[in-house]
PDB file of C-alpha atoms in Angstrom:
ATOM      1  CA  UNK A  21      82.683 154.011  77.738  1.00 54.00           C
ATOM      2  CA  UNK A  22      82.756 157.089  75.601  1.00 52.00           C
ATOM      3  CA  UNK A  23      80.719 157.915  72.555  1.00 54.00           C
ATOM      4  CA  UNK A  24      82.499 158.893  69.385  1.00 52.00           C
ATOM      5  CA  UNK A  25      81.394 161.983  67.543  1.00 50.00           C
ATOM      6  CA  UNK A  26      79.951 160.790  64.202  1.00 47.00           C
ATOM      7  CA  UNK A  27      81.739 163.597  62.383  1.00 45.00           C
ATOM      8  CA  UNK A  28      84.999 163.151  64.262  1.00 51.00           C
ATOM      9  CA  UNK A  29      87.823 162.803  61.763  1.00 50.00           C
ATOM     10  CA  UNK A  30      90.733 160.440  62.324  1.00 53.00           C
ATOM     11  CA  UNK A  31      93.806 162.117  63.783  1.00 54.00           C
ATOM     12  CA  UNK A  32      96.008 163.753  61.127  1.00 53.00           C
ATOM     13  CA  UNK A  33      99.023 161.802  62.361  1.00 54.00           C
ATOM     14  CA  UNK A  34      97.561 158.689  60.776  1.00 55.00           C
ATOM     15  CA  UNK A  35      98.160 160.073  57.291  1.00 55.00           C
ATOM     16  CA  UNK A  36      96.079 160.171  54.148  1.00 56.00           C
ATOM     17  CA  UNK A  37      93.779 157.381  53.111  1.00 52.00           C
ATOM     18  CA  UNK A  38      95.819 154.663  51.431  1.00 56.00           C
ATOM     19  CA  UNK A  39      93.426 151.725  51.010  1.00 55.00           C
ATOM     20  CA  UNK A  40      95.180 148.796  49.393  1.00 64.00           C
ATOM     21  CA  UNK A  41      92.388 146.217  49.529  1.00 67.00           C
ATOM     22  CA  UNK A  42      88.785 146.916  48.661  1.00 76.00           C
ATOM     23  CA  UNK A  43      85.643 144.872  48.588  1.00 83.00           C
ATOM     24  CA  UNK A  44      82.075 145.452  47.482  1.00 83.00           C
ATOM     25  CA  UNK A  45      80.977 143.090  50.272  1.00 91.00           C
ATOM     26  CA  UNK A  46      80.416 145.155  53.453  1.00 92.00           C
ATOM     27  CA  UNK A  47      81.530 142.395  55.855  1.00 94.00           C
ATOM     28  CA  UNK A  48      84.770 141.855  53.948  1.00 95.00           C
ATOM     29  CA  UNK A  49      85.320 145.615  53.716  1.00 95.00           C
ATOM     30  CA  UNK A  50      84.794 145.927  57.487  1.00 96.00           C
ATOM     31  CA  UNK A  51      87.320 143.149  58.075  1.00 96.00           C
ATOM     32  CA  UNK A  52      89.864 144.920  55.863  1.00 96.00           C
ATOM     33  CA  UNK A  53      89.258 148.194  57.728  1.00 96.00           C
ATOM     34  CA  UNK A  54      89.737 146.561  61.122  1.00 97.00           C
ATOM     35  CA  UNK A  55      92.787 144.615  59.915  1.00 96.00           C
ATOM     36  CA  UNK A  56      94.575 147.784  58.833  1.00 95.00           C
ATOM     37  CA  UNK A  57      93.835 149.528  62.139  1.00 95.00           C
ATOM     38  CA  UNK A  58      94.941 146.418  64.047  1.00 96.00           C
ATOM     39  CA  UNK A  59      98.196 146.180  62.125  1.00 95.00           C
ATOM     40  CA  UNK A  60      99.065 149.875  62.278  1.00 94.00           C
ATOM     41  CA  UNK A  61      98.134 150.150  65.965  1.00 94.00           C
ATOM     42  CA  UNK A  62      99.909 146.918  66.905  1.00 95.00           C
ATOM     43  CA  UNK A  63      96.663 145.737  68.479  1.00 96.00           C
ATOM     44  CA  UNK A  64      96.028 142.140  69.504  1.00 97.00           C
ATOM     45  CA  UNK A  65      92.431 142.225  68.263  1.00 98.00           C
ATOM     46  CA  UNK A  66      89.789 144.710  67.149  1.00 98.00           C
ATOM     47  CA  UNK A  67      86.111 143.818  66.733  1.00 98.00           C
ATOM     48  CA  UNK A  68      82.865 145.451  65.656  1.00 98.00           C
ATOM     49  CA  UNK A  69      79.881 143.976  67.498  1.00 97.00           C
ATOM     50  CA  UNK A  70      76.211 144.712  67.863  1.00 93.00           C
ATOM     51  CA  UNK A  71      74.756 145.746  71.214  1.00 87.00           C
ATOM     52  CA  UNK A  72      74.078 142.105  72.118  1.00 90.00           C
ATOM     53  CA  UNK A  73      77.630 140.907  71.566  1.00 92.00           C
ATOM     54  CA  UNK A  74      77.220 139.346  68.120  1.00 95.00           C
ATOM     55  CA  UNK A  75      80.412 139.643  66.128  1.00 97.00           C
ATOM     56  CA  UNK A  76      79.916 141.644  62.935  1.00 96.00           C
ATOM     57  CA  UNK A  77      83.563 141.845  61.844  1.00 97.00           C
ATOM     58  CA  UNK A  78      86.917 141.392  63.482  1.00 97.00           C
ATOM     59  CA  UNK A  79      90.655 141.287  63.070  1.00 98.00           C
ATOM     60  CA  UNK A  80      92.905 139.165  65.233  1.00 98.00           C
ATOM     61  CA  UNK A  81      92.873 135.580  66.431  1.00 97.00           C
ATOM     62  CA  UNK A  82      89.415 134.059  66.258  1.00 96.00           C
ATOM     63  CA  UNK A  83      89.166 133.030  69.953  1.00 97.00           C
ATOM     64  CA  UNK A  84      90.178 136.529  71.112  1.00 97.00           C
ATOM     65  CA  UNK A  85      87.701 138.159  68.702  1.00 98.00           C
ATOM     66  CA  UNK A  86      84.895 135.889  69.923  1.00 97.00           C
ATOM     67  CA  UNK A  87      85.672 136.666  73.571  1.00 96.00           C
ATOM     68  CA  UNK A  88      85.819 140.412  72.911  1.00 97.00           C
ATOM     69  CA  UNK A  89      82.505 140.247  71.059  1.00 97.00           C
ATOM     70  CA  UNK A  90      80.804 138.344  73.860  1.00 95.00           C
ATOM     71  CA  UNK A  91      82.048 140.620  76.633  1.00 95.00           C
ATOM     72  CA  UNK A  92      81.968 144.015  74.846  1.00 96.00           C
ATOM     73  CA  UNK A  93      78.364 144.875  75.859  1.00 95.00           C
ATOM     74  CA  UNK A  94      79.121 143.951  79.473  1.00 93.00           C
ATOM     75  CA  UNK A  95      82.334 145.985  79.433  1.00 94.00           C
ATOM     76  CA  UNK A  96      80.426 148.918  77.940  1.00 93.00           C
ATOM     77  CA  UNK A  97      77.793 148.736  80.716  1.00 89.00           C
ATOM     78  CA  UNK A  98      79.702 147.542  83.804  1.00 78.00           C
ATOM     79  CA  UNK A  99      76.686 148.032  86.100  1.00 80.00           C
ATOM     80  CA  UNK A 100      74.693 145.234  84.460  1.00 77.00           C
ATOM     81  CA  UNK A 101      74.130 142.283  86.814  1.00 75.00           C
ATOM     82  CA  UNK A 102      76.352 139.258  86.156  1.00 79.00           C
ATOM     83  CA  UNK A 103      77.393 136.064  87.891  1.00 86.00           C
ATOM     84  CA  UNK A 104      80.521 136.027  90.048  1.00 87.00           C
ATOM     85  CA  UNK A 105      82.505 134.163  87.372  1.00 85.00           C
ATOM     86  CA  UNK A 106      81.469 136.584  84.629  1.00 87.00           C
ATOM     87  CA  UNK A 107      82.113 139.549  86.915  1.00 86.00           C
ATOM     88  CA  UNK A 108      85.646 138.302  87.581  1.00 90.00           C
ATOM     89  CA  UNK A 109      86.346 137.916  83.861  1.00 91.00           C
ATOM     90  CA  UNK A 110      84.936 141.377  83.156  1.00 91.00           C
ATOM     91  CA  UNK A 111      87.208 142.837  85.838  1.00 90.00           C
ATOM     92  CA  UNK A 112      90.214 141.135  84.225  1.00 92.00           C
ATOM     93  CA  UNK A 113      89.292 142.241  80.707  1.00 93.00           C
ATOM     94  CA  UNK A 114      88.522 145.818  81.740  1.00 91.00           C
ATOM     95  CA  UNK A 115      92.223 146.330  82.471  1.00 92.00           C
ATOM     96  CA  UNK A 116      93.243 145.475  78.920  1.00 93.00           C
ATOM     97  CA  UNK A 117      90.225 146.120  76.690  1.00 95.00           C
ATOM     98  CA  UNK A 118      88.959 149.448  75.376  1.00 95.00           C
ATOM     99  CA  UNK A 119      85.293 149.610  74.284  1.00 95.00           C
ATOM    100  CA  UNK A 120      83.783 152.520  72.367  1.00 95.00           C
ATOM    101  CA  UNK A 121      80.184 153.065  71.313  1.00 94.00           C
ATOM    102  CA  UNK A 122      79.710 153.589  67.598  1.00 94.00           C
ATOM    103  CA  UNK A 123      76.402 155.374  66.884  1.00 92.00           C
ATOM    104  CA  UNK A 124      74.958 154.310  63.530  1.00 87.00           C
ATOM    105  CA  UNK A 125      71.845 156.378  63.018  1.00 84.00           C
ATOM    106  CA  UNK A 126      69.084 154.652  64.963  1.00 87.00           C
ATOM    107  CA  UNK A 127      71.300 151.737  65.994  1.00 88.00           C
ATOM    108  CA  UNK A 128      74.496 151.471  67.958  1.00 92.00           C
ATOM    109  CA  UNK A 129      77.444 149.128  67.603  1.00 95.00           C
ATOM    110  CA  UNK A 130      80.522 148.683  69.745  1.00 97.00           C
ATOM    111  CA  UNK A 131      84.179 148.659  68.831  1.00 97.00           C
ATOM    112  CA  UNK A 132      86.341 146.683  71.248  1.00 97.00           C
ATOM    113  CA  UNK A 133      90.120 146.550  71.142  1.00 97.00           C
ATOM    114  CA  UNK A 134      92.634 144.485  73.067  1.00 97.00           C
ATOM    115  CA  UNK A 135      96.324 145.251  73.140  1.00 94.00           C
ATOM    116  CA  UNK A 136      98.178 148.237  71.792  1.00 90.00           C
ATOM    117  CA  UNK A 137      99.641 151.137  73.667  1.00 83.00           C
ATOM    118  CA  UNK A 138      98.323 154.283  75.251  1.00 80.00           C
ATOM    119  CA  UNK A 139      97.693 155.776  71.798  1.00 86.00           C
ATOM    120  CA  UNK A 140      95.302 153.032  70.685  1.00 92.00           C
ATOM    121  CA  UNK A 141      92.362 155.444  70.844  1.00 91.00           C
ATOM    122  CA  UNK A 142      93.638 157.070  67.641  1.00 92.00           C
ATOM    123  CA  UNK A 143      93.458 153.749  65.811  1.00 93.00           C
ATOM    124  CA  UNK A 144      89.999 153.039  67.209  1.00 93.00           C
ATOM    125  CA  UNK A 145      88.859 156.471  65.959  1.00 94.00           C
ATOM    126  CA  UNK A 146      90.206 155.674  62.507  1.00 93.00           C
ATOM    127  CA  UNK A 147      88.518 152.272  62.498  1.00 95.00           C
ATOM    128  CA  UNK A 148      85.242 153.875  63.632  1.00 95.00           C
ATOM    129  CA  UNK A 149      85.333 156.401  60.797  1.00 95.00           C
ATOM    130  CA  UNK A 150      86.008 153.626  58.280  1.00 95.00           C
ATOM    131  CA  UNK A 151      83.244 151.411  59.663  1.00 95.00           C
ATOM    132  CA  UNK A 152      80.751 154.282  59.460  1.00 94.00           C
ATOM    133  CA  UNK A 153      81.758 154.977  55.852  1.00 94.00           C
ATOM    134  CA  UNK A 154      81.400 151.314  54.876  1.00 95.00           C
ATOM    135  CA  UNK A 155      78.059 150.848  56.629  1.00 92.00           C
ATOM    136  CA  UNK A 156      76.608 154.052  55.149  1.00 90.00           C
ATOM    137  CA  UNK A 157      77.472 152.784  51.664  1.00 88.00           C
ATOM    138  CA  UNK A 158      75.999 149.310  52.290  1.00 82.00           C
TER     139      UNK A 158
END
């Protein structure tokens, strides 16, 4: 797992900000942010979760988002003790899921993404920047 620099800007190849949907509600705004990154990155699912695996916002099919949320903390800390069944599922998911820590002042969230190509990190960075912006304004 890698930490994202809080001042890291999204890659310039992603273009200028072109928000089409806006919401005053932070949860809805987070969903919109993740949906755009998911669509542009051709990702199966992208979720923002707390450090205990509670889904804050997501984009993608609901069952996939729920699974990513539940396993993200375990994928982020692979040395945590788990049962054999959970360990097997974590091993399977680790081949297809990318998890990044998202520092939020005194707290930390996780962004987890499934699907997409080798360049999916750029879309995760963009989503992280958007999530930080939304949560700072909330």
